[in-house]
Tab-separated table of C-alpha atoms in Angstrom:
chain	number	residue	atom	x	y	z
A	1	MET	CA	0.000	0.000	0.000
A	2	VAL	CA	1.409	3.345	-1.026
A	3	LYS	CA	1.697	6.246	1.364
A	4	GLN	CA	-1.236	8.082	-0.161
A	5	GLU	CA	-3.537	5.084	0.376
A	6	ARG	CA	-2.618	4.795	4.068
A	7	HIS	CA	-3.825	8.333	4.704
A	8	ARG	CA	-7.263	7.793	3.163
A	9	ILE	CA	-10.234	7.595	5.522
A	10	PHE	CA	-12.590	4.965	4.196
A	11	GLY	CA	-15.719	6.542	5.694
A	12	LEU	CA	-15.073	9.785	3.825
A	13	ASP	CA	-14.592	7.743	0.650
A	14	VAL	CA	-18.034	6.248	1.319
A	15	ILE	CA	-19.549	9.745	1.541
A	16	ARG	CA	-17.848	10.887	-1.649
A	17	ALA	CA	-18.815	7.714	-3.534
A	18	SER	CA	-22.412	7.979	-2.299
A	19	ALA	CA	-22.590	11.628	-3.329
A	20	ILE	CA	-21.399	11.001	-6.882
A	21	LEU	CA	-23.733	8.022	-7.290
A	22	LEU	CA	-26.687	10.186	-6.227
A	23	VAL	CA	-25.726	12.872	-8.739
A	24	VAL	CA	-25.123	10.493	-11.646
A	25	ALA	CA	-28.293	8.538	-10.861
A	26	SER	CA	-30.312	11.753	-11.056
A	27	HIS	CA	-28.814	12.481	-14.479
A	28	TRP	CA	-29.506	8.911	-15.604
A	29	ALA	CA	-33.149	9.319	-14.602
A	30	ALA	CA	-33.364	12.597	-16.516
A	31	LEU	CA	-32.012	10.751	-19.577
A	32	VAL	CA	-34.187	7.614	-19.621
A	33	LEU	CA	-37.191	8.567	-17.448
A	34	PRO	CA	-37.843	12.214	-18.333
A	35	LYS	CA	-41.618	11.855	-18.749
A	36	THR	CA	-42.283	9.514	-15.831
A	37	ASN	CA	-45.264	10.620	-13.792
A	38	GLY	CA	-45.611	10.581	-10.018
A	39	VAL	CA	-42.866	10.982	-7.444
A	40	ILE	CA	-40.081	9.083	-9.228
A	41	MET	CA	-38.472	12.004	-11.045
A	42	PRO	CA	-38.789	14.446	-8.115
A	43	LEU	CA	-37.101	11.857	-5.902
A	44	PHE	CA	-34.211	11.494	-8.355
A	45	HIS	CA	-33.868	15.285	-8.626
A	46	PHE	CA	-33.874	15.499	-4.836
A	47	ALA	CA	-31.225	12.762	-4.595
A	48	GLY	CA	-28.974	14.636	-7.020
A	49	ALA	CA	-29.330	17.863	-5.045
A	50	VAL	CA	-28.472	16.087	-1.786
A	51	GLY	CA	-25.465	14.509	-3.487
A	52	VAL	CA	-24.090	17.960	-4.292
A	53	ASP	CA	-24.779	19.146	-0.734
A	54	LEU	CA	-22.818	16.156	0.557
A	55	PHE	CA	-19.918	17.226	-1.665
A	56	PHE	CA	-20.107	20.762	-0.260
A	57	VAL	CA	-20.066	19.701	3.387
A	58	LEU	CA	-17.346	17.085	2.860
A	59	SER	CA	-15.218	19.519	0.857
A	60	GLY	CA	-15.539	22.098	3.627
A	61	PHE	CA	-14.556	19.491	6.211
A	62	LEU	CA	-11.416	18.484	4.281
A	63	ILE	CA	-10.243	21.837	2.912
A	64	GLY	CA	-11.243	23.613	6.111
A	65	GLY	CA	-8.942	21.209	7.928
A	66	LEU	CA	-6.034	22.306	5.739
A	67	LEU	CA	-6.781	25.967	6.365
A	68	LEU	CA	-7.129	25.363	10.107
A	69	LYS	CA	-3.736	23.662	10.089
A	70	ASN	CA	-2.270	26.736	8.375
A	71	ILE	CA	-3.728	28.938	11.107
A	72	GLN	CA	-2.456	26.651	13.872
A	73	ASN	CA	1.032	26.856	12.377
A	74	GLN	CA	0.688	30.665	12.064
A	75	LYS	CA	0.951	30.476	8.290
A	76	THR	CA	-1.380	33.395	7.710
A	77	ARG	CA	0.785	35.688	5.607
A	78	PHE	CA	-0.332	36.695	2.142
A	79	PHE	CA	1.978	34.271	0.385
A	80	ASP	CA	0.963	31.445	2.733
A	81	ILE	CA	-2.590	32.003	1.553
A	82	CYS	CA	-1.412	32.181	-2.057
A	83	TYR	CA	0.325	28.833	-1.552
A	84	PHE	CA	-2.955	27.432	-0.227
A	85	TRP	CA	-4.808	28.785	-3.274
A	86	VAL	CA	-2.252	27.496	-5.791
A	87	ARG	CA	-2.429	23.970	-4.420
A	88	ARG	CA	-6.221	24.109	-4.357
A	89	TRP	CA	-6.420	25.414	-7.940
A	90	PHE	CA	-3.930	22.829	-9.124
A	91	ARG	CA	-6.405	20.231	-7.901
A	92	THR	CA	-9.539	21.683	-9.491
A	93	LEU	CA	-8.756	23.951	-12.429
A	94	PRO	CA	-6.981	21.651	-14.939
A	95	ASN	CA	-9.883	19.179	-15.097
A	96	TYR	CA	-12.429	21.970	-15.138
A	97	VAL	CA	-10.780	23.948	-17.941
A	98	LEU	CA	-10.277	20.834	-20.074
A	99	ILE	CA	-13.911	19.741	-19.748
A	100	LEU	CA	-15.114	23.311	-20.298
A	101	ILE	CA	-13.215	23.529	-23.583
A	102	LEU	CA	-14.574	20.137	-24.651
A	103	ASN	CA	-18.075	21.353	-23.770
A	104	ILE	CA	-17.630	24.418	-25.962
A	105	ILE	CA	-16.460	22.258	-28.878
A	106	ILE	CA	-19.258	19.694	-28.496
A	107	PHE	CA	-21.916	22.377	-28.116
A	108	TYR	CA	-20.746	24.109	-31.275
A	109	LEU	CA	-20.486	20.878	-33.294
A	110	LEU	CA	-23.892	19.558	-32.227
A	111	PHE	CA	-25.898	22.757	-32.220
A	112	ASP	CA	-23.810	25.147	-34.336
A	113	ILE	CA	-24.123	27.855	-31.695
A	114	ALA	CA	-21.343	30.114	-30.436
A	115	ASP	CA	-21.987	32.302	-27.395
A	116	PHE	CA	-19.431	34.731	-25.965
A	117	ARG	CA	-20.997	34.297	-22.519
A	118	VAL	CA	-19.107	31.019	-22.137
A	119	LEU	CA	-16.102	33.217	-21.339
A	120	TYR	CA	-17.703	33.869	-17.937
A	121	TYR	CA	-17.153	30.200	-17.127
A	122	PHE	CA	-13.379	30.600	-17.141
A	123	LEU	CA	-13.705	32.940	-14.140
A	124	PHE	CA	-16.663	31.086	-12.575
A	125	LEU	CA	-18.846	34.167	-13.061
A	126	GLN	CA	-21.704	32.504	-14.947
A	127	ASN	CA	-23.806	32.045	-11.791
A	128	PHE	CA	-22.145	34.481	-9.400
A	129	ALA	CA	-25.320	36.509	-8.799
A	130	ASP	CA	-27.674	35.235	-11.501
A	131	PRO	CA	-29.235	31.893	-12.467
A	132	HIS	CA	-26.841	29.445	-14.057
A	133	PRO	CA	-27.184	29.149	-17.863
A	134	ARG	CA	-28.262	25.877	-19.472
A	135	PHE	CA	-24.747	25.322	-20.829
A	136	PHE	CA	-22.364	23.044	-18.810
A	137	THR	CA	-24.869	22.794	-15.977
A	138	GLU	CA	-22.536	20.926	-13.605
A	139	ALA	CA	-20.340	24.011	-13.285
A	140	TRP	CA	-22.764	25.810	-10.936
A	141	SER	CA	-21.463	23.946	-7.884
A	142	LEU	CA	-17.815	24.401	-8.861
A	143	SER	CA	-18.278	28.183	-8.903
A	144	ILE	CA	-19.613	28.029	-5.348
A	145	GLU	CA	-16.620	26.025	-4.152
A	146	GLU	CA	-14.045	28.235	-5.846
A	147	TYR	CA	-15.472	31.458	-4.422
A	148	ALA	CA	-15.873	29.858	-1.020
A	149	TYR	CA	-12.131	29.207	-0.912
A	150	LEU	CA	-11.418	32.730	-2.106
A	151	LEU	CA	-13.666	34.546	0.357
A	152	GLY	CA	-12.622	32.814	3.577
A	153	PRO	CA	-8.862	33.284	3.231
A	154	ILE	CA	-9.367	36.936	2.181
A	155	LEU	CA	-11.352	37.514	5.379
A	156	LEU	CA	-8.595	35.678	7.233
A	157	LEU	CA	-5.994	38.128	5.928
A	158	VAL	CA	-8.191	41.070	6.924
A	159	LEU	CA	-8.659	39.707	10.456
A	160	VAL	CA	-4.932	39.073	10.865
A	161	HIS	CA	-3.534	42.277	9.426
A	162	LEU	CA	-6.266	44.823	10.089
A	163	PHE	CA	-7.575	43.721	13.479
A	164	ARG	CA	-4.390	41.947	14.634
A	165	LEU	CA	-6.387	38.860	15.568
A	166	LYS	CA	-3.762	36.182	16.275
A	167	ARG	CA	-5.351	33.425	18.359
A	168	HIS	CA	-5.875	30.648	15.866
A	169	LYS	CA	-9.050	29.218	17.421
A	170	ALA	CA	-10.784	32.578	17.449
A	171	LEU	CA	-9.398	33.454	13.999
A	172	PHE	CA	-10.864	30.349	12.365
A	173	LEU	CA	-14.248	30.808	14.036
A	174	TRP	CA	-14.454	34.525	13.208
A	175	MET	CA	-13.705	33.801	9.574
A	176	THR	CA	-16.293	31.002	9.449
A	177	PHE	CA	-19.101	32.888	11.173
A	178	LEU	CA	-18.462	36.019	9.125
A	179	VAL	CA	-18.968	34.054	5.909
A	180	ILE	CA	-22.091	32.304	7.219
A	181	GLY	CA	-23.483	35.622	8.453
A	182	LEU	CA	-22.776	37.393	5.153
A	183	ILE	CA	-24.447	34.703	3.043
A	184	THR	CA	-27.415	34.496	5.421
A	185	PHE	CA	-27.861	38.252	4.989
A	186	ASN	CA	-27.755	37.800	1.202
A	187	ARG	CA	-30.503	35.192	1.406
A	188	TYR	CA	-32.612	37.483	3.581
A	189	CYS	CA	-32.261	40.196	0.932
A	190	PHE	CA	-33.339	37.604	-1.634
A	191	TYR	CA	-36.469	36.948	0.441
A	192	LEU	CA	-37.258	40.667	0.617
A	193	GLU	CA	-36.868	41.087	-3.145
A	194	HIS	CA	-38.981	38.093	-4.202
A	195	ASP	CA	-42.535	37.096	-3.570
A	196	VAL	CA	-44.113	33.895	-4.872
A	197	MET	CA	-41.993	31.410	-6.775
A	198	GLY	CA	-42.095	27.697	-7.509
A	199	TYR	CA	-39.496	25.176	-6.392
A	200	ASN	CA	-37.705	25.178	-9.754
A	201	ASP	CA	-37.477	28.985	-9.785
A	202	TRP	CA	-36.160	28.964	-6.218
A	203	THR	CA	-33.534	26.392	-7.238
A	204	ARG	CA	-32.384	28.392	-10.250
A	205	GLN	CA	-32.485	31.838	-8.667
A	206	MET	CA	-31.132	31.038	-5.211
A	207	ARG	CA	-30.022	27.482	-4.576
A	208	ASN	CA	-27.664	27.379	-7.562
A	209	VAL	CA	-26.274	30.914	-7.207
A	210	VAL	CA	-22.876	31.624	-5.672
A	211	ILE	CA	-23.719	34.568	-3.406
A	212	TYR	CA	-26.466	32.559	-1.680
A	213	ARG	CA	-24.633	29.243	-1.270
A	214	ILE	CA	-21.017	29.848	-0.213
A	215	ASP	CA	-21.899	29.120	3.425
A	216	SER	CA	-22.595	25.466	2.570
A	217	ILE	CA	-18.829	24.897	2.561
A	218	TYR	CA	-18.378	26.664	5.902
A	219	PHE	CA	-20.659	24.338	7.824
A	220	GLY	CA	-17.987	21.757	6.997
A	221	PHE	CA	-15.466	24.205	8.513
A	222	LEU	CA	-17.434	24.158	11.776
A	223	ALA	CA	-17.386	20.358	11.738
A	224	VAL	CA	-13.610	20.142	11.363
A	225	TYR	CA	-13.192	22.719	14.137
A	226	VAL	CA	-15.205	20.549	16.541
A	227	SER	CA	-13.356	17.395	15.438
A	228	LYS	CA	-9.967	18.995	16.182
A	229	TYR	CA	-10.670	20.874	19.441
A	230	TYR	CA	-13.367	18.629	20.924
A	231	GLU	CA	-12.107	15.276	19.713
A	232	ALA	CA	-13.319	13.368	22.781
A	233	LEU	CA	-16.892	14.569	22.224
A	234	TRP	CA	-16.570	13.944	18.487
A	235	ARG	CA	-15.740	10.308	19.211
A	236	ARG	CA	-17.969	9.706	22.200
A	237	PHE	CA	-21.189	11.016	20.686
A	238	LYS	CA	-20.674	9.964	17.065
A	239	TRP	CA	-23.725	7.684	16.978
A	240	THR	CA	-25.852	10.199	18.856
A	241	ALA	CA	-24.853	12.807	16.282
A	242	PHE	CA	-25.632	10.355	13.461
A	243	ALA	CA	-29.093	9.660	14.885
A	244	PHE	CA	-29.805	13.375	15.334
A	245	GLY	CA	-28.605	14.212	11.817
A	246	SER	CA	-30.709	11.437	10.302
A	247	PHE	CA	-33.771	12.496	12.299
A	248	LEU	CA	-33.323	16.129	11.271
A	249	PHE	CA	-32.806	15.243	7.606
A	250	PHE	CA	-35.760	12.894	7.220
A	251	GLY	CA	-37.975	14.753	9.676
A	252	MET	CA	-37.553	18.071	7.878
A	253	HIS	CA	-38.211	16.630	4.430
A	254	LEU	CA	-41.159	14.491	5.504
A	255	THR	CA	-42.668	17.527	7.217
A	256	THR	CA	-42.296	19.738	4.145
A	257	TRP	CA	-43.791	16.982	1.987
A	258	TYR	CA	-46.724	16.170	4.282
A	259	PHE	CA	-47.727	19.796	4.864
A	260	HIS	CA	-46.931	20.862	1.276
A	261	ILE	CA	-44.374	23.439	2.426
A	262	GLN	CA	-42.948	24.913	-0.775
A	263	PRO	CA	-41.198	28.161	-1.755
A	264	GLN	CA	-44.446	29.534	-3.171
A	265	ASN	CA	-46.122	29.392	0.250
A	266	SER	CA	-43.141	29.473	2.636
A	267	LEU	CA	-40.386	31.483	0.958
A	268	LEU	CA	-38.982	32.741	4.269
A	269	PHE	CA	-38.351	29.147	5.380
A	270	TYR	CA	-36.666	28.223	2.099
A	271	ALA	CA	-34.643	31.427	1.954
A	272	LEU	CA	-33.311	31.425	5.522
A	273	PHE	CA	-33.765	28.053	7.216
A	274	TYR	CA	-34.025	25.137	4.799
A	275	LEU	CA	-30.454	25.080	3.505
A	276	PRO	CA	-28.713	25.658	6.888
A	277	LEU	CA	-30.826	22.901	8.460
A	278	LEU	CA	-29.886	20.623	5.564
A	279	TYR	CA	-26.171	21.367	6.041
A	280	ILE	CA	-26.452	20.775	9.793
A	281	SER	CA	-28.160	17.417	9.273
A	282	LEU	CA	-25.330	16.312	6.952
A	283	VAL	CA	-22.628	17.663	9.262
A	284	PHE	CA	-23.934	15.471	12.088
A	285	LEU	CA	-23.254	12.403	9.942
A	286	LEU	CA	-19.546	13.219	9.712
A	287	PRO	CA	-18.335	11.898	13.105
A	288	VAL	CA	-19.335	8.324	12.244
A	289	PHE	CA	-17.895	8.440	8.731
A	290	SER	CA	-14.715	10.340	9.641
A	291	LEU	CA	-13.874	7.647	12.225
A	292	TRP	CA	-14.599	4.765	9.844
A	293	LYS	CA	-11.027	3.841	8.962
A	294	ARG	CA	-11.240	0.481	7.217
A	295	GLY	CA	-13.487	-0.861	4.527
A	296	GLY	CA	-14.895	-4.307	4.010
A	297	PHE	CA	-16.930	-5.696	1.154
A	298	LEU	CA	-16.510	-3.637	-2.029
A	299	SER	CA	-13.999	-1.369	-0.281
A	300	SER	CA	-11.694	-1.178	-3.300
A	301	THR	CA	-14.627	-0.299	-5.572
A	302	ILE	CA	-15.830	2.414	-3.183
A	303	THR	CA	-12.335	3.874	-2.879
A	304	ARG	CA	-11.890	3.887	-6.634
A	305	LEU	CA	-15.252	5.546	-7.131
A	306	SER	CA	-14.271	8.165	-4.580
A	307	LYS	CA	-11.025	8.861	-6.438
A	308	ILE	CA	-12.686	9.401	-9.795
A	309	SER	CA	-15.671	11.274	-8.339
A	310	TYR	CA	-14.504	14.720	-9.486
A	311	SER	CA	-13.810	13.481	-13.020
A	312	LEU	CA	-17.100	11.585	-13.071
A	313	TYR	CA	-18.991	14.655	-11.899
A	314	LEU	CA	-17.528	16.710	-14.742
A	315	VAL	CA	-18.029	14.269	-17.610
A	316	ASN	CA	-21.261	12.342	-17.031
A	317	MET	CA	-23.678	15.096	-18.047
A	318	SER	CA	-21.913	17.129	-20.695
A	319	LEU	CA	-19.683	14.555	-22.379
A	320	VAL	CA	-22.033	11.539	-22.140
A	321	PHE	CA	-25.622	12.578	-21.410
A	322	ILE	CA	-25.910	15.297	-24.068
A	323	PRO	CA	-24.352	13.261	-26.955
A	324	LEU	CA	-26.533	10.251	-26.075
A	325	ARG	CA	-29.603	12.463	-25.969
A	326	TYR	CA	-28.613	13.888	-29.342
A	327	VAL	CA	-27.993	10.479	-30.982
A	328	PHE	CA	-30.950	8.530	-29.570
A	329	ASP	CA	-34.631	9.395	-29.544
A	330	VAL	CA	-34.989	8.492	-25.877
A	331	ASP	CA	-38.554	9.737	-25.518
A	332	SER	CA	-39.902	7.179	-27.976
A	333	ALA	CA	-37.472	4.355	-27.079
A	334	ASN	CA	-38.868	1.041	-25.848
A	335	LEU	CA	-37.748	-0.742	-22.688
A	336	VAL	CA	-34.928	-2.697	-24.374
A	337	MET	CA	-33.571	0.438	-25.993
A	338	LYS	CA	-33.686	2.314	-22.700
A	339	ILE	CA	-31.695	-0.493	-21.065
A	340	VAL	CA	-29.098	-0.198	-23.833
A	341	ILE	CA	-28.958	3.590	-23.378
A	342	SER	CA	-28.623	3.135	-19.607
A	343	ILE	CA	-25.693	0.744	-20.031
A	344	LEU	CA	-24.051	3.158	-22.444
A	345	PHE	CA	-24.584	6.090	-20.074
A	346	TRP	CA	-23.125	4.395	-16.995
A	347	GLY	CA	-20.385	2.538	-18.883
A	348	LEU	CA	-19.190	5.548	-20.862
A	349	SER	CA	-19.387	7.867	-17.851
A	350	ILE	CA	-17.212	5.604	-15.711
A	351	ALA	CA	-14.826	4.769	-18.574
A	352	VAL	CA	-14.271	8.409	-19.534
A	353	ALA	CA	-13.900	9.432	-15.886
A	354	ASN	CA	-11.341	6.678	-15.309
A	355	ALA	CA	-9.368	7.756	-18.352
A	356	LEU	CA	-9.445	11.394	-17.256
A	357	TYR	CA	-8.338	10.436	-13.749
A	358	ASN	CA	-5.567	8.039	-14.861
A	359	TYR	CA	-4.031	9.992	-17.729
A	360	TYR	CA	-4.683	13.615	-16.845
A	361	GLU	CA	-5.671	14.235	-13.229
A	362	THR	CA	-3.195	11.831	-11.578
A	363	PRO	CA	-0.106	12.992	-13.530
A	364	LEU	CA	-0.949	16.630	-12.747
A	365	MET	CA	-1.385	15.838	-9.061
A	366	ALA	CA	1.928	13.996	-9.077
A	367	PHE	CA	3.529	17.060	-10.637
A	368	ARG	CA	1.937	19.308	-7.995
A	369	ASN	CA	3.250	17.092	-5.209
A	370	HIS	CA	6.729	16.731	-6.674
A	371	LYS	CA	9.360	17.640	-4.082
A	372	ARG	CA	11.011	20.227	-6.330
A	373	ILE	CA	7.690	21.954	-7.017
A	374	LEU	CA	6.803	22.022	-3.325
A	375	LYS	CA	10.243	23.350	-2.457
A	376	LEU	CA	10.006	26.049	-5.125
A	377	LEU	CA	6.551	27.194	-3.982
A	378	LYS	CA	7.550	27.255	-0.319
A	379	GLN	CA	10.806	29.052	-1.079
A	380	GLU	CA	8.943	31.637	-3.188
A	381	SER	CA	6.468	32.144	-0.356
A	382	PHE	CA	9.254	32.617	2.197
A	383	GLU	CA	11.298	35.004	0.073
A	384	ASN	CA	8.342	37.215	-0.855
A	385	SER	CA	7.004	37.354	2.690
A	386	SER	CA	10.482	38.236	3.987
A	387	GLU	CA	10.697	41.125	1.529
A	388	THR	CA	7.425	42.552	2.827
C-alpha cells in the first residue's frame, strides 16, 4: 500500500462515492425517465441535489482542515494564503478547464451555436449573482466552491492584518461565522426582493447561485473545528450525532412533503432556514464516517469511485448525457432500448472518468506534489514574505 492510500479515511470515501452516485443517478433518470409521472423524477432530482450538498459539506470538512492547520502553524501571511490557493487550484482547475473547452467544442459541433458568454465560465462568473445558464450545468457547484475558498482566506488576511487577531481558534471561528453571516444576509435580501416562486425557480435563482450558497462549505469548517478541538466529544457522541442528523434530515423533508411546504407558500423558510438545516443534518453524519477507517466488502470499488468522483462529476452530463440524448430518440425508445442507453450512459461515464483520472488528473497531481515543485513554492512564499 502506497503512502497516499494509508492516509485515506474509508468513511469519507463512502460519503464521496455515495454523493457522486446520487448525482449520476439523477442524471440517468433525466435521460431515460424524463416523462415519468408521479414521485419518481422528483425523488431522483432530490437525490442529485443532496449529493451535491454532501460534496459541499465534505469539501468544507477536508479543505477547512487544511486551512485550520495553516492557522495553527501561524501560516497566515499573504503568500501562505497564495500557496494554499495554488495547491487548491492545481487540484480543481486543470480538469475543469479541459472539460469546459470540450463542452464548448461539443456544443458548437452539435448545435452550431457560439456564445461569448461562455467566457464567464473561465472565471466562474456565470452564476455568481444570476441563475446558471443551461450550458455546462454541472459548473454551478464548482463556482460556489471556488469562491468559497477565495472569500474565507481573504477575510482571514483582513482579520490578521487589520484587526491583529492572532489566536488561531478565534481566527478560524471569526472567519467562518463572518462568511455564514454574510451569506445568510444575502438570502434574507433575496427573500425581501422576491414574492411567490415555484421550487424550480427557487432552485435556479437562489439554490444554484454563488452569493447565496457559499456558506454550505463553511458548515464543513465548523465540523472540522469541533473534530480537532473537541475530539473526545466527536468520538464519544458519534452515533448520537448520526441519529440526530438522520432524524433532522428525514424529519424536515417528511414535514415539508406532508404539509406541502414549498417556496411559493413558505419562501422565508426556504430562503433562511431550509439550507442551513440541511447542512447541519449532513454535518452530524460526519463523526461516524470520519472515524470509519477500514473498509470491508466492495472497499476497493468504493475507494476507486471516490477517487474518480470529481472526473465523473464533470463528464457524465456534458460529455455523455448530451451526446446520447442527441444520438438517440430516448422519448420514444422502448424498454430494451432504454436499457441499452442506460448501459451506455453508466459505462461511458465511468470509462471516460477513469481515463481522465488516470491519464490527466493523476499525472498533474503527481507534478503538484513533486518535491522540487513544493520546495520552489515554499521558497517563493518565504522570500516574498520576507521582503514585505
